[in-house]
Amino acid sequence: MRETRRICTNMDLNAKVALVTGAGRRIGRAIALKLASQGATVAVHYRTSHAEADAVVAEISATGRIAQSFRANLESVAEIEKLVAEVLATFGRIDVLVNSASIFNRTPLEEVTEHDWDSNLDTNLKAPFFLTKFAAVAMRQNGAGKIINIGDWAGIRPYKDYLPYSVSKSGLIGLTQALAKALAPEVQVNCIALGLVMPPENYSPDEVARLVRSTLTKKMGSPEDVARAVIFFCETDFATGTILPLEGGRLLT
């Protein structure tokens, strides 16, 4: 009997359009720059970091690639829908969506307010869902698409005193797997569960050192590590519904 093989046509990022949320700063910035370096046109989303987003656009443009900044409040579904529509009107397509925007606030159980709960769940969970819902329509029309959610190992092992945040990231893991089923086979949906990559700016050197000691690698990851993982998920058609821990082995300690 003759063997039948499935031929994968892995995504070439040249001439593709990537929308990266929270791309003006920190990890989102590194992801946007990496996607551009691989040939993608990049829609740089921001909410308040206008100057930083424009700086990312300028850095990408200086390399001869195309980028433009787009503002949206991701707590608003109407603004999310408008954002996706504006990117499509500007570039004609969306091939890659990276849900990188996130909020991370210390909220012990006794201090959690309704606003704390809503803002964490809206930005970290509801926004990735609706961004995917709207962007996936265009992806499926083109027959292919990649969605990468930037999660946190707190979605697997919750942080103490970050209850709404941890719940939102746990939900993002479930959302990734549910959307992978809903959008198969054309669109692949995956999640990177980050550990110590870029600690909050208000952490002291002693706090950072303690976190580094808690990893198996005894070192901190970098935004570039995350960006390379994003490129992997863009370039493979075989991974979907995958949760990739990128946390220095901290889940094993």
PDB file of N, CA, C and O in Angstrom, residues 57-87:
ATOM      1  N   VAL A  57       7.854  51.614  15.968  1.00  0.00           N
ATOM      2  CA  VAL A  57       7.557  51.778  14.544  1.00  0.00           C
ATOM      3  C   VAL A  57       8.752  52.374  13.818  1.00  0.00           C
ATOM      4  O   VAL A  57       9.138  51.910  12.734  1.00  0.00           O
ATOM      5  N   ALA A  58       9.376  53.384  14.412  1.00  0.00           N
ATOM      6  CA  ALA A  58      10.535  54.021  13.790  1.00  0.00           C
ATOM      7  C   ALA A  58      11.699  53.049  13.671  1.00  0.00           C
ATOM      8  O   ALA A  58      12.404  53.023  12.635  1.00  0.00           O
ATOM      9  N   GLU A  59      11.894  52.226  14.710  1.00  0.00           N
ATOM     10  CA  GLU A  59      12.996  51.256  14.667  1.00  0.00           C
ATOM     11  C   GLU A  59      12.769  50.208  13.581  1.00  0.00           C
ATOM     12  O   GLU A  59      13.698  49.816  12.867  1.00  0.00           O
ATOM     13  N   ILE A  60      11.526  49.770  13.435  1.00  0.00           N
ATOM     14  CA  ILE A  60      11.216  48.801  12.385  1.00  0.00           C
ATOM     15  C   ILE A  60      11.354  49.450  11.009  1.00  0.00           C
ATOM     16  O   ILE A  60      11.943  48.867  10.083  1.00  0.00           O
ATOM     17  N   SER A  61      10.839  50.654  10.872  1.00  0.00           N
ATOM     18  CA  SER A  61      10.897  51.348   9.580  1.00  0.00           C
ATOM     19  C   SER A  61      12.334  51.574   9.135  1.00  0.00           C
ATOM     20  O   SER A  61      12.636  51.546   7.934  1.00  0.00           O
ATOM     21  N   ALA A  62      13.235  51.805  10.088  1.00  0.00           N
ATOM     22  CA  ALA A  62      14.642  52.044   9.761  1.00  0.00           C
ATOM     23  C   ALA A  62      15.302  50.829   9.120  1.00  0.00           C
ATOM     24  O   ALA A  62      16.325  50.959   8.447  1.00  0.00           O
ATOM     25  N   THR A  63      14.706  49.650   9.329  1.00  0.00           N
ATOM     26  CA  THR A  63      15.257  48.426   8.727  1.00  0.00           C
ATOM     27  C   THR A  63      14.672  48.154   7.345  1.00  0.00           C
ATOM     28  O   THR A  63      15.031  47.155   6.709  1.00  0.00           O
ATOM     29  N   GLY A  64      13.747  49.014   6.914  1.00  0.00           N
ATOM     30  CA  GLY A  64      13.120  48.808   5.619  1.00  0.00           C
ATOM     31  C   GLY A  64      11.829  48.025   5.671  1.00  0.00           C
ATOM     32  O   GLY A  64      11.181  47.810   4.645  1.00  0.00           O
ATOM     33  N   ARG A  65      11.420  47.628   6.876  1.00  0.00           N
ATOM     34  CA  ARG A  65      10.155  46.911   7.045  1.00  0.00           C
ATOM     35  C   ARG A  65       9.028  47.909   7.316  1.00  0.00           C
ATOM     36  O   ARG A  65       9.266  49.085   7.549  1.00  0.00           O
ATOM     37  N   ILE A  66       7.809  47.412   7.326  1.00  0.00           N
ATOM     38  CA  ILE A  66       6.640  48.274   7.478  1.00  0.00           C
ATOM     39  C   ILE A  66       6.010  48.054   8.852  1.00  0.00           C
ATOM     40  O   ILE A  66       5.843  46.916   9.292  1.00  0.00           O
ATOM     41  N   ALA A  67       5.662  49.156   9.507  1.00  0.00           N
ATOM     42  CA  ALA A  67       4.969  49.073  10.799  1.00  0.00           C
ATOM     43  C   ALA A  67       4.137  50.333  10.978  1.00  0.00           C
ATOM     44  O   ALA A  67       4.426  51.377  10.390  1.00  0.00           O
ATOM     45  N   GLN A  68       3.107  50.216  11.800  1.00  0.00           N
ATOM     46  CA  GLN A  68       2.268  51.360  12.155  1.00  0.00           C
ATOM     47  C   GLN A  68       1.697  51.121  13.541  1.00  0.00           C
ATOM     48  O   GLN A  68       1.409  49.981  13.915  1.00  0.00           O
ATOM     49  N   SER A  69       1.535  52.193  14.303  1.00  0.00           N
ATOM     50  CA  SER A  69       0.984  52.059  15.645  1.00  0.00           C
ATOM     51  C   SER A  69      -0.522  52.254  15.627  1.00  0.00           C
ATOM     52  O   SER A  69      -1.060  53.011  14.810  1.00  0.00           O
ATOM     53  N   PHE A  70      -1.202  51.563  16.542  1.00  0.00           N
ATOM     54  CA  PHE A  70      -2.654  51.611  16.665  1.00  0.00           C
ATOM     55  C   PHE A  70      -3.000  51.654  18.145  1.00  0.00           C
ATOM     56  O   PHE A  70      -2.509  50.836  18.914  1.00  0.00           O
ATOM     57  N   ARG A  71      -3.896  52.584  18.515  1.00  0.00           N
ATOM     58  CA  ARG A  71      -4.288  52.688  19.912  1.00  0.00           C
ATOM     59  C   ARG A  71      -5.625  52.002  20.160  1.00  0.00           C
ATOM     60  O   ARG A  71      -6.539  52.082  19.335  1.00  0.00           O
ATOM     61  N   ALA A  72      -5.739  51.323  21.307  1.00  0.00           N
ATOM     62  CA  ALA A  72      -7.022  50.760  21.731  1.00  0.00           C
ATOM     63  C   ALA A  72      -6.974  50.450  23.215  1.00  0.00           C
ATOM     64  O   ALA A  72      -5.942  50.023  23.743  1.00  0.00           O
ATOM     65  N   ASN A  73      -8.094  50.659  23.878  1.00  0.00           N
ATOM     66  CA  ASN A  73      -8.289  50.230  25.256  1.00  0.00           C
ATOM     67  C   ASN A  73      -8.857  48.812  25.203  1.00  0.00           C
ATOM     68  O   ASN A  73     -10.015  48.619  24.817  1.00  0.00           O
ATOM     69  N   LEU A  74      -8.065  47.840  25.584  1.00  0.00           N
ATOM     70  CA  LEU A  74      -8.472  46.444  25.426  1.00  0.00           C
ATOM     71  C   LEU A  74      -9.499  45.995  26.454  1.00  0.00           C
ATOM     72  O   LEU A  74      -9.960  44.853  26.398  1.00  0.00           O
ATOM     73  N   GLU A  75      -9.893  46.878  27.371  1.00  0.00           N
ATOM     74  CA  GLU A  75     -10.995  46.544  28.267  1.00  0.00           C
ATOM     75  C   GLU A  75     -12.351  46.777  27.595  1.00  0.00           C
ATOM     76  O   GLU A  75     -13.388  46.402  28.142  1.00  0.00           O
ATOM     77  N   SER A  76     -12.330  47.361  26.397  1.00  0.00           N
ATOM     78  CA  SER A  76     -13.549  47.667  25.648  1.00  0.00           C
ATOM     79  C   SER A  76     -13.644  46.778  24.412  1.00  0.00           C
ATOM     80  O   SER A  76     -12.772  46.831  23.539  1.00  0.00           O
ATOM     81  N   VAL A  77     -14.691  45.984  24.330  1.00  0.00           N
ATOM     82  CA  VAL A  77     -14.882  45.125  23.155  1.00  0.00           C
ATOM     83  C   VAL A  77     -15.077  45.968  21.898  1.00  0.00           C
ATOM     84  O   VAL A  77     -14.591  45.616  20.819  1.00  0.00           O
ATOM     85  N   ALA A  78     -15.761  47.099  22.020  1.00  0.00           N
ATOM     86  CA  ALA A  78     -15.958  47.977  20.867  1.00  0.00           C
ATOM     87  C   ALA A  78     -14.617  48.479  20.334  1.00  0.00           C
ATOM     88  O   ALA A  78     -14.405  48.543  19.103  1.00  0.00           O
ATOM     89  N   GLU A  79     -13.690  48.829  21.225  1.00  0.00           N
ATOM     90  CA  GLU A  79     -12.380  49.297  20.774  1.00  0.00           C
ATOM     91  C   GLU A  79     -11.548  48.158  20.205  1.00  0.00           C
ATOM     92  O   GLU A  79     -10.748  48.363  19.290  1.00  0.00           O
ATOM     93  N   ILE A  80     -11.714  46.962  20.729  1.00  0.00           N
ATOM     94  CA  ILE A  80     -11.025  45.798  20.171  1.00  0.00           C
ATOM     95  C   ILE A  80     -11.487  45.556  18.734  1.00  0.00           C
ATOM     96  O   ILE A  80     -10.668  45.346  17.818  1.00  0.00           O
ATOM     97  N   GLU A  81     -12.789  45.583  18.527  1.00  0.00           N
ATOM     98  CA  GLU A  81     -13.325  45.368  17.181  1.00  0.00           C
ATOM     99  C   GLU A  81     -12.828  46.455  16.231  1.00  0.00           C
ATOM    100  O   GLU A  81     -12.463  46.184  15.083  1.00  0.00           O
ATOM    101  N   LYS A  82     -12.798  47.704  16.716  1.00  0.00           N
ATOM    102  CA  LYS A  82     -12.306  48.812  15.897  1.00  0.00           C
ATOM    103  C   LYS A  82     -10.829  48.633  15.573  1.00  0.00           C
ATOM    104  O   LYS A  82     -10.388  48.910  14.439  1.00  0.00           O
ATOM    105  N   LEU A  83     -10.037  48.186  16.540  1.00  0.00           N
ATOM    106  CA  LEU A  83      -8.606  47.954  16.322  1.00  0.00           C
ATOM    107  C   LEU A  83      -8.385  46.957  15.198  1.00  0.00           C
ATOM    108  O   LEU A  83      -7.594  47.203  14.266  1.00  0.00           O
ATOM    109  N   VAL A  84      -9.058  45.824  15.261  1.00  0.00           N
ATOM    110  CA  VAL A  84      -8.892  44.809  14.227  1.00  0.00           C
ATOM    111  C   VAL A  84      -9.329  45.355  12.868  1.00  0.00           C
ATOM    112  O   VAL A  84      -8.657  45.151  11.848  1.00  0.00           O
ATOM    113  N   ALA A  85     -10.435  46.089  12.846  1.00  0.00           N
ATOM    114  CA  ALA A  85     -10.921  46.673  11.592  1.00  0.00           C
ATOM    115  C   ALA A  85      -9.920  47.666  11.019  1.00  0.00           C
ATOM    116  O   ALA A  85      -9.700  47.716   9.795  1.00  0.00           O
ATOM    117  N   GLU A  86      -9.285  48.457  11.883  1.00  0.00           N
ATOM    118  CA  GLU A  86      -8.308  49.444  11.415  1.00  0.00           C
ATOM    119  C   GLU A  86      -7.062  48.772  10.849  1.00  0.00           C
ATOM    120  O   GLU A  86      -6.512  49.217   9.833  1.00  0.00           O
ATOM    121  N   VAL A  87      -6.617  47.709  11.489  1.00  0.00           N
ATOM    122  CA  VAL A  87      -5.448  46.983  10.971  1.00  0.00           C
ATOM    123  C   VAL A  87      -5.782  46.371   9.612  1.00  0.00           C
ATOM    124  O   VAL A  87      -4.978  46.446   8.658  1.00  0.00           O
TER     125      VAL A  87
END
